[in-house]
């Protein structure tokens, strides 16, 4: 379901800034990785708050 | 199954102060930290006020003071600079810290006072029953543990996952969050006696650019942009910071030696910072100052109060609500005042900022006082007075 939001690990500084902005509490920072769970409804607030532009929308695969 | 009087989640300044205080009062305390080390990676500009730091009761130690500054310089869009002495610049001047050393120092102090420490251990969520919070579930390298406690103190920063797991709404709005990018740079050409703030929509929409010198030509150089003002047209904060650095000759010879990022609540404090068995302190309770974004001192003050009330709850059955009363007494009026100021500041036009700077350029704030500032603006740019009504 959530495969179209992804965290670009080469940009992410794992600050966790996306975590508290998520209205559905779908994001967890685990050590150096951002995990987005199935409850994500792609509101894209996390893309807007990320200081380094690490969160991306991937086009859904056909 | 393990049991403690008090479990503190998060070994930042709030958590270590809470654990220190509770352990000093004789409670059995465990502090858990999800990272493998305290204080790293840094996501902070590392500025603290001297007065504020002294108030926390922590002995100043040169191992974690990178630099002491005399004041702050505010630079308007038109490059007019207004100088603030330390006593007028609020939470953000005085010392520039080395958070990696500072946070570890505070954690060591907590441990010396008797607190147990579990590193690389994440809180999965609170354990609760109908009477409230009874402890916390923790994931460590050796598996998942249930740790029972009389009080959990959530000091897990602005992710605030512990309070969320207890059912408290800790979500932040875009308009109440600054998105920040920062570099540690070397060969930076700035006066080390001053922190520098570039204020204006042209530099940082709804926020500011900061240069916090750490001595020897090293400085934290960062930007905070209000979440609601970030869009495709503005670019994300790191891009804006890169552009700022490129456009300012003070960075001509400078090199980046560390990348940092973070977000800062510039919100009102949480409406409820306690429930049965749980206290919330520091950034987790949104106690950062909404104008400066500074959070260290308020985290330490609220953490210490939380540790103290939790210990008294264990020994003397003091109500946990006492914690909220105490931090409000210390911090609330300034936080509300600065939130109102922030709501106005984030929409202030560059033209207005230019005119304010123009009114004040021949003065030093330390000579003026609040009344003097108003008089200076009234004299030079009376047209601003209606816009600034209620603000100063």
Short mmCIF file of C-alpha atoms in Angstrom, two decimals:
data_model
loop_
_atom_site.label_atom_id
_atom_site.label_comp_id
_atom_site.label_asym_id
_atom_site.label_seq_id
_atom_site.Cartn_x
_atom_site.Cartn_y
_atom_site.Cartn_z
CA UNK A 1 0.00 0.00 0.00
CA UNK A 2 2.72 2.45 0.93
CA UNK A 3 5.27 1.53 -1.67
CA UNK A 4 5.03 4.89 -3.29
CA UNK A 5 6.56 6.91 -0.46
CA UNK A 6 10.15 6.08 0.07
CA UNK A 7 13.12 7.46 1.94
CA UNK A 8 16.23 8.09 -0.09
CA UNK A 9 18.94 6.76 2.22
CA UNK A 10 21.66 8.69 0.42
CA UNK A 11 19.98 11.97 1.40
CA UNK A 12 18.42 11.08 4.76
CA UNK A 13 20.26 12.29 7.88
CA UNK A 14 17.89 10.25 10.07
CA UNK A 15 16.83 13.24 12.15
CA UNK A 16 13.30 11.85 12.51
CA UNK A 17 11.72 15.21 11.66
CA UNK A 18 9.06 13.42 9.64
CA UNK A 19 7.92 11.35 12.63
CA UNK A 20 5.86 13.88 14.65
CA UNK A 21 4.33 15.53 11.58
CA UNK A 22 2.66 12.30 10.46
CA UNK A 23 -1.06 12.48 11.30
CA UNK A 24 -1.34 8.69 11.32
CA UNK A 25 1.78 7.92 13.32
CA UNK A 26 2.94 5.78 10.39
CA UNK A 27 6.62 6.68 10.58
CA UNK A 28 9.27 5.24 12.87
CA UNK A 29 12.94 6.15 13.05
CA UNK A 30 14.88 2.99 13.78
CA UNK A 31 18.55 3.81 14.21
CA UNK A 32 19.48 5.16 10.80
CA UNK A 33 16.38 4.08 8.90
CA UNK A 34 13.01 5.68 8.39
CA UNK A 35 10.25 3.08 8.28
CA UNK A 36 6.81 3.91 6.90
CA UNK A 37 4.12 1.41 7.78
CA UNK A 38 0.89 0.41 6.04
CA UNK A 39 -1.23 2.99 7.83
CA UNK A 40 0.25 5.71 5.58
CA UNK A 41 -2.39 7.43 3.48
CA UNK A 42 0.08 9.45 1.41
CA UNK A 43 -0.88 12.86 2.75
CA UNK A 44 2.69 13.93 1.90
CA UNK A 45 3.19 16.14 4.98
CA UNK A 46 6.45 14.26 5.58
CA UNK A 47 7.75 15.30 2.17
CA UNK A 48 7.10 18.92 3.03
CA UNK A 49 8.81 18.89 6.42
CA UNK A 50 11.93 16.90 5.51
CA UNK A 51 14.87 19.35 5.82
CA UNK A 52 16.99 17.54 3.25
CA UNK A 53 14.42 16.42 0.69
CA UNK A 54 14.99 12.73 1.42
CA UNK A 55 11.37 11.59 1.17
CA UNK A 56 10.12 10.89 -2.31
CA UNK A 57 7.01 9.71 -4.07
CA UNK A 58 7.71 6.77 -6.29
CA UNK A 59 5.37 6.34 -9.24
CA UNK A 60 3.25 3.26 -8.67
CA UNK A 61 4.46 0.40 -10.75
CA UNK A 62 2.10 -0.75 -13.48
CA UNK B 1 10.15 -8.73 34.38
CA UNK B 2 12.05 -5.89 35.96
CA UNK B 3 10.76 -3.17 38.23
CA UNK B 4 11.84 0.37 38.92
CA UNK B 5 10.22 3.26 40.72
CA UNK B 6 10.79 5.45 37.67
CA UNK B 7 11.68 4.75 34.03
CA UNK B 8 12.95 7.68 31.96
CA UNK B 9 12.77 7.36 28.18
CA UNK B 10 15.47 9.29 26.33
CA UNK B 11 18.96 10.32 27.45
CA UNK B 12 18.94 13.90 26.18
CA UNK B 13 19.13 16.90 28.51
CA UNK B 14 15.54 16.42 29.76
CA UNK B 15 15.93 12.70 30.44
CA UNK B 16 19.29 12.88 32.15
CA UNK B 17 18.15 15.74 34.38
CA UNK B 18 14.98 13.81 35.28
CA UNK B 19 16.94 10.65 36.08
CA UNK B 20 19.56 12.60 38.02
CA UNK B 21 17.00 14.37 40.17
CA UNK B 22 14.89 11.29 40.87
CA UNK B 23 17.96 9.19 41.72
CA UNK B 24 19.29 11.91 44.03
CA UNK B 25 16.03 11.72 45.96
CA UNK B 26 16.53 8.01 46.45
CA UNK B 27 14.20 6.53 43.83
CA UNK B 28 15.26 3.51 41.79
CA UNK B 29 15.60 4.87 38.26
CA UNK B 30 16.23 3.38 34.84
CA UNK B 31 17.02 5.54 31.84
CA UNK B 32 16.65 3.99 28.40
CA UNK B 33 18.13 5.44 25.22
CA UNK B 34 17.48 4.09 21.77
CA UNK B 35 20.75 5.24 20.28
CA UNK B 36 24.07 3.56 20.93
CA UNK B 37 25.49 6.80 22.36
CA UNK B 38 24.06 9.92 23.96
CA UNK B 39 24.31 13.24 22.13
CA UNK B 40 24.98 11.92 18.65
CA UNK B 41 24.03 12.56 15.90
CA UNK B 42 23.55 16.20 16.87
CA UNK B 43 20.38 17.85 15.62
CA UNK B 44 20.77 21.20 17.29
CA UNK B 45 22.38 24.62 16.90
CA UNK B 46 23.90 24.16 20.39
CA UNK B 47 23.21 27.65 21.73
CA UNK B 48 22.17 28.16 25.36
CA UNK B 49 21.73 31.19 27.56
CA UNK B 50 24.22 31.48 30.38
CA UNK B 51 21.64 32.51 32.98
CA UNK B 52 19.38 29.63 31.99
CA UNK B 53 22.14 27.10 32.24
CA UNK B 54 23.20 28.34 35.67
CA UNK B 55 19.58 28.10 36.81
CA UNK B 56 19.54 24.35 36.11
CA UNK B 57 22.12 23.84 38.85
CA UNK B 58 24.60 22.09 36.54
CA UNK B 59 28.21 23.06 37.16
CA UNK B 60 29.68 24.71 34.06
CA UNK B 61 32.43 22.50 32.67
CA UNK B 62 34.82 23.70 29.95
CA UNK B 63 34.84 20.25 28.39
CA UNK B 64 31.46 20.96 26.84
CA UNK B 65 31.61 24.72 26.31
CA UNK B 66 32.87 25.38 22.77
CA UNK B 67 32.58 29.16 22.96
CA UNK B 68 31.15 31.97 25.03
CA UNK B 69 29.63 34.88 23.12
CA UNK B 70 28.99 38.49 24.18
CA UNK B 71 25.80 38.95 22.25
CA UNK B 72 23.86 38.39 19.07
CA UNK B 73 23.79 40.23 15.78
CA UNK B 74 20.53 40.33 13.87
CA UNK B 75 20.97 40.97 10.17
CA UNK B 76 17.95 42.28 8.26
CA UNK B 77 17.26 41.63 4.56
CA UNK B 78 18.89 44.98 3.72
CA UNK B 79 21.99 43.82 5.65
CA UNK B 80 21.57 46.39 8.39
CA UNK B 81 22.85 44.78 11.57
CA UNK B 82 21.29 45.25 14.99
CA UNK B 83 23.30 44.20 17.98
CA UNK B 84 21.76 42.58 21.04
CA UNK B 85 23.63 42.11 24.26
CA UNK B 86 23.39 38.77 25.99
CA UNK B 87 20.64 39.79 28.42
CA UNK B 88 18.30 40.80 25.59
CA UNK B 89 18.85 37.90 23.25
CA UNK B 90 16.85 35.37 25.21
CA UNK B 91 17.59 31.70 25.27
CA UNK B 92 20.00 31.59 22.42
CA UNK B 93 23.11 33.45 23.49
CA UNK B 94 25.68 32.88 26.08
CA UNK B 95 27.34 29.58 25.34
CA UNK B 96 27.74 27.44 22.26
CA UNK B 97 27.89 23.87 23.50
CA UNK B 98 29.44 20.64 22.30
CA UNK B 99 26.28 18.57 22.57
CA UNK B 100 28.07 15.28 21.99
CA UNK B 101 30.11 15.87 25.14
CA UNK B 102 27.40 17.72 27.06
CA UNK B 103 24.74 15.03 26.66
CA UNK B 104 27.17 12.28 27.62
CA UNK B 105 28.29 14.31 30.64
CA UNK B 106 24.72 14.70 31.88
CA UNK B 107 24.04 11.00 31.36
CA UNK B 108 27.18 10.12 33.34
CA UNK B 109 26.02 12.43 36.13
CA UNK B 110 22.64 10.67 36.19
CA UNK B 111 24.38 7.30 36.36
CA UNK B 112 26.68 8.54 39.14
CA UNK B 113 23.62 9.57 41.10
CA UNK B 114 22.46 5.97 40.91
CA UNK B 115 20.33 5.71 37.77
CA UNK B 116 20.64 2.49 35.77
CA UNK B 117 21.19 2.98 32.03
CA UNK B 118 20.13 0.83 29.08
CA UNK B 119 21.59 2.00 25.77
CA UNK B 120 20.47 0.91 22.33
CA UNK B 121 17.06 0.19 23.76
CA UNK B 122 13.88 1.52 22.16
CA UNK B 123 10.60 2.12 23.93
CA UNK B 124 7.94 0.21 22.01
CA UNK B 125 5.09 1.70 24.00
CA UNK B 126 3.67 2.13 27.47
CA UNK B 127 2.14 -0.68 29.48
CA UNK B 128 -1.24 0.46 30.70
CA UNK B 129 -4.31 -0.74 32.53
CA UNK B 130 -7.51 1.00 33.57
CA UNK B 131 -5.66 2.89 36.31
CA UNK B 132 -3.03 4.41 34.08
CA UNK B 133 0.51 3.77 32.89
CA UNK B 134 2.27 0.86 34.60
CA UNK B 135 5.58 0.73 32.81
CA UNK B 136 7.11 0.42 29.42
CA UNK B 137 7.90 -2.20 26.83
CA UNK B 138 11.48 -1.96 25.66
CA UNK B 139 13.26 -3.58 22.75
CA UNK B 140 16.95 -4.22 23.32
CA UNK B 141 19.59 -6.23 21.52
CA UNK B 142 18.64 -9.20 23.72
CA UNK B 143 14.92 -9.03 23.04
CA UNK B 144 11.77 -7.36 24.29
CA UNK B 145 11.45 -6.55 27.99
CA UNK B 146 8.49 -5.43 30.05
CA UNK B 147 9.67 -3.00 32.67
CA UNK B 148 7.19 -2.04 35.35
CA UNK B 149 7.38 1.30 37.05
CA UNK B 150 5.36 3.65 39.21
CA UNK B 151 6.13 6.54 36.88
CA UNK B 152 7.33 6.74 33.27
CA UNK B 153 8.94 10.05 32.28
CA UNK B 154 8.79 10.62 28.51
CA UNK B 155 11.81 12.64 27.38
CA UNK B 156 11.96 11.15 23.91
CA UNK B 157 12.18 14.44 22.04
CA UNK B 158 9.77 15.83 19.52
CA UNK B 159 8.97 12.41 18.04
CA UNK B 160 7.14 12.01 21.34
CA UNK B 161 6.30 8.37 20.63
CA UNK B 162 5.86 7.43 24.29
CA UNK B 163 3.18 10.03 24.94
CA UNK B 164 1.50 9.05 21.68
CA UNK B 165 1.44 5.42 22.74
CA UNK B 166 -0.30 6.55 25.93
CA UNK B 167 -3.04 8.18 23.87
CA UNK B 168 -1.91 11.80 24.09
CA UNK B 169 -2.08 13.85 20.89
CA UNK B 170 1.44 15.08 20.24
CA UNK B 171 1.17 15.65 16.49
CA UNK B 172 2.80 18.79 15.17
CA UNK B 173 1.32 20.99 12.47
CA UNK B 174 3.45 22.28 9.61
CA UNK B 175 2.83 25.83 10.79
CA UNK B 176 4.12 24.91 14.23
CA UNK B 177 7.30 23.17 13.08
CA UNK B 178 10.60 24.59 11.89
CA UNK B 179 12.44 22.37 9.47
CA UNK B 180 16.18 22.81 9.97
CA UNK B 181 19.36 21.95 8.14
CA UNK B 182 22.79 22.70 9.53
CA UNK B 183 26.46 22.26 8.74
CA UNK B 184 29.48 22.34 10.98
CA UNK B 185 31.92 24.42 8.98
CA UNK B 186 35.57 25.37 9.30
CA UNK B 187 37.32 28.50 7.92
CA UNK B 188 34.22 30.56 8.56
CA UNK B 189 34.89 34.30 8.66
CA UNK B 190 32.62 35.53 11.47
CA UNK B 191 33.29 37.37 14.73
CA UNK B 192 33.41 34.59 17.31
CA UNK B 193 32.11 36.90 20.03
CA UNK B 194 28.64 37.00 18.50
CA UNK B 195 25.99 34.62 17.33
CA UNK B 196 24.56 35.84 14.03
CA UNK B 197 20.94 35.62 12.93
CA UNK B 198 19.83 36.48 9.39
CA UNK B 199 16.19 37.34 9.68
CA UNK B 200 13.86 37.70 6.71
CA UNK B 201 11.73 35.79 4.23
CA UNK B 202 14.53 36.22 1.68
CA UNK B 203 16.89 34.15 3.80
CA UNK B 204 14.56 31.71 5.54
CA UNK B 205 10.78 31.90 5.11
CA UNK B 206 9.20 31.96 8.57
CA UNK B 207 12.51 31.29 10.26
CA UNK B 208 16.12 32.42 10.24
CA UNK B 209 19.67 31.51 9.29
CA UNK B 210 22.10 31.18 12.17
CA UNK B 211 25.85 31.22 12.52
CA UNK B 212 26.94 30.05 15.97
CA UNK B 213 30.74 30.30 16.23
CA UNK B 214 32.52 27.57 18.14
CA UNK B 215 36.00 29.14 18.04
CA UNK B 216 39.00 28.55 15.74
CA UNK B 217 36.98 29.52 12.66
CA UNK B 218 34.52 26.69 13.29
CA UNK B 219 30.78 27.38 13.42
CA UNK B 220 27.37 25.81 13.29
CA UNK B 221 25.75 27.27 10.20
CA UNK B 222 22.11 26.44 9.88
CA UNK B 223 18.67 27.38 8.68
CA UNK B 224 15.17 26.93 10.06
CA UNK B 225 12.21 27.29 7.71
CA UNK B 226 8.60 27.15 8.85
CA UNK B 227 7.03 23.92 7.58
CA UNK B 228 3.97 25.65 6.13
CA UNK B 229 6.20 27.91 4.03
CA UNK B 230 8.16 25.14 2.36
CA UNK B 231 7.02 24.31 -1.14
CA UNK B 232 8.30 23.43 -4.56
CA UNK B 233 9.12 27.09 -5.22
CA UNK B 234 11.16 27.63 -2.05
CA UNK B 235 13.05 24.34 -2.12
CA UNK B 236 13.80 22.40 1.03
CA UNK B 237 15.86 23.94 3.85
CA UNK B 238 19.15 22.32 2.91
CA UNK B 239 18.89 23.83 -0.58
CA UNK B 240 18.16 27.26 0.89
CA UNK B 241 21.13 26.91 3.22
CA UNK B 242 23.41 25.92 0.36
CA UNK B 243 22.30 29.00 -1.55
CA UNK B 244 22.88 31.25 1.45
CA UNK B 245 26.41 29.91 1.92
CA UNK B 246 27.20 30.36 -1.76
CA UNK B 247 26.00 33.97 -1.70
CA UNK B 248 27.95 35.14 1.35
CA UNK B 249 31.65 35.87 1.11
CA UNK B 250 32.19 34.96 4.78
CA UNK B 251 32.09 31.36 3.57
CA UNK B 252 34.48 31.75 0.64
CA UNK B 253 37.17 29.58 2.23
CA UNK B 254 34.81 27.55 4.38
CA UNK B 255 34.45 23.80 4.26
CA UNK B 256 31.68 21.57 5.51
CA UNK B 257 32.83 19.00 8.04
CA UNK B 258 29.47 17.72 9.33
CA UNK B 259 25.88 17.51 8.04
CA UNK B 260 22.97 17.85 10.48
CA UNK B 261 19.24 18.23 10.25
CA UNK B 262 16.25 18.32 12.55
CA UNK B 263 12.87 19.80 13.18
CA UNK B 264 11.88 21.99 16.09
CA UNK B 265 8.40 22.40 17.59
CA UNK B 266 7.42 26.07 17.58
CA UNK B 267 4.05 25.17 19.01
CA UNK B 268 2.17 25.82 22.21
CA UNK B 269 3.04 23.34 24.96
CA UNK B 270 1.03 20.10 25.03
CA UNK B 271 -2.32 20.66 26.68
CA UNK B 272 -1.69 17.82 29.08
CA UNK B 273 1.80 16.89 30.20
CA UNK B 274 0.84 14.17 32.70
CA UNK B 275 -1.58 11.32 33.12
CA UNK B 276 -1.64 8.63 35.78
CA UNK B 277 1.82 7.08 35.74
CA UNK B 278 3.28 9.32 33.02
CA UNK B 279 5.04 12.68 32.86
CA UNK B 280 6.19 14.36 29.63
CA UNK B 281 9.15 16.75 29.57
CA UNK B 282 11.33 18.74 27.18
CA UNK B 283 10.79 18.75 23.42
CA UNK B 284 8.37 15.83 23.83
CA UNK B 285 6.04 18.26 25.64
CA UNK B 286 6.72 20.96 23.01
CA UNK B 287 8.52 23.17 25.51
CA UNK B 288 10.91 24.67 22.96
CA UNK B 289 10.78 28.45 22.74
CA UNK B 290 8.68 29.28 19.66
CA UNK B 291 10.65 32.40 18.75
CA UNK B 292 14.22 31.20 19.16
CA UNK B 293 13.63 27.47 18.73
CA UNK B 294 15.89 26.96 21.75
CA UNK B 295 14.94 23.91 23.77
CA UNK B 296 17.87 22.82 25.90
CA UNK B 297 17.23 24.90 29.01
CA UNK B 298 13.48 24.29 29.07
CA UNK B 299 14.18 20.58 28.60
CA UNK B 300 16.57 20.59 31.57
CA UNK B 301 14.23 22.64 33.76
CA UNK B 302 11.16 20.52 32.96
CA UNK B 303 13.14 17.27 33.18
CA UNK B 304 14.44 18.17 36.61
CA UNK B 305 10.94 19.07 37.81
CA UNK B 306 9.55 15.83 36.39
CA UNK B 307 12.25 13.78 38.16
CA UNK B 308 11.60 15.57 41.41
CA UNK B 309 7.81 15.22 41.32
CA UNK B 310 8.07 11.57 40.23
CA UNK B 311 10.33 10.79 43.21
CA UNK B 312 8.00 12.61 45.58
CA UNK B 313 5.09 10.70 44.07
CA UNK B 314 6.86 7.44 44.89
CA UNK B 315 7.75 8.42 48.46
CA UNK B 316 5.15 10.92 49.57
CA UNK B 317 2.28 10.24 47.16
CA UNK B 318 2.58 13.74 45.73
CA UNK B 319 0.10 14.06 42.85
CA UNK B 320 1.74 13.94 39.42
CA UNK B 321 -0.33 17.00 38.46
CA UNK B 322 2.08 18.94 40.63
CA UNK B 323 4.63 18.61 37.79
CA UNK B 324 2.44 20.52 35.36
CA UNK B 325 1.80 23.24 37.92
CA UNK B 326 5.53 23.63 38.55
CA UNK B 327 6.72 23.80 34.94
CA UNK B 328 3.91 26.17 34.07
CA UNK B 329 4.98 28.47 36.85
CA UNK B 330 8.54 28.46 35.50
CA UNK B 331 8.00 28.49 31.75
CA UNK B 332 4.43 28.96 30.56
CA UNK B 333 4.08 32.74 30.36
CA UNK B 334 7.25 33.12 28.26
CA UNK B 335 6.24 30.24 25.97
CA UNK B 336 2.80 31.71 25.30
CA UNK B 337 4.20 35.22 24.79
CA UNK B 338 6.79 33.91 22.35
CA UNK B 339 4.23 31.79 20.50
CA UNK B 340 2.11 34.87 19.89
CA UNK B 341 5.21 36.74 18.77
CA UNK B 342 6.17 33.88 16.46
CA UNK B 343 2.73 33.87 14.82
CA UNK B 344 3.33 37.51 13.90
CA UNK B 345 7.01 37.20 13.06
CA UNK B 346 6.65 34.35 10.55
CA UNK B 347 4.51 36.55 8.31
CA UNK B 348 6.44 39.77 8.72
CA UNK B 349 7.53 41.21 5.40
CA UNK B 350 11.15 41.87 4.56
CA UNK B 351 10.23 45.53 4.13
CA UNK B 352 8.97 45.73 7.71
CA UNK B 353 12.10 44.04 9.01
CA UNK B 354 14.24 46.44 7.00
CA UNK B 355 12.47 49.44 8.50
CA UNK B 356 12.76 48.09 12.03
CA UNK B 357 16.48 47.52 11.49
CA UNK B 358 16.81 51.01 10.04
CA UNK B 359 15.16 52.48 13.15
CA UNK B 360 17.52 50.66 15.48
CA UNK B 361 20.80 50.69 13.60
CA UNK B 362 22.33 53.56 15.56
CA UNK B 363 21.60 52.00 18.93
CA UNK B 364 22.64 49.02 20.91
CA UNK B 365 19.76 47.16 22.49
CA UNK B 366 21.59 47.12 25.80
CA UNK B 367 21.43 50.93 25.87
CA UNK B 368 17.82 51.12 24.77
CA UNK B 369 15.52 48.88 26.78
CA UNK B 370 12.04 48.02 25.51
CA UNK B 371 10.69 51.55 25.86
CA UNK B 372 13.66 52.92 23.96
CA UNK B 373 13.14 50.46 21.11
CA UNK B 374 9.53 51.57 20.68
CA UNK B 375 10.55 55.22 20.82
CA UNK B 376 13.27 54.68 18.23
CA UNK B 377 10.85 53.04 15.79
CA UNK B 378 8.17 55.65 16.45
CA UNK B 379 10.60 58.41 15.68
CA UNK B 380 12.05 57.03 12.48
CA UNK B 381 9.25 54.92 10.99
CA UNK B 382 5.98 55.82 12.71
CA UNK B 383 4.09 54.01 9.92
CA UNK B 384 5.22 50.72 11.49
CA UNK B 385 3.53 51.29 14.81
CA UNK B 386 0.13 49.95 13.80
CA UNK B 387 1.71 46.79 12.35
CA UNK B 388 3.74 46.18 15.46
CA UNK B 389 0.91 46.86 17.88
CA UNK B 390 0.77 44.31 20.64
CA UNK B 391 4.08 42.81 19.57
CA UNK B 392 6.57 44.95 21.43
#
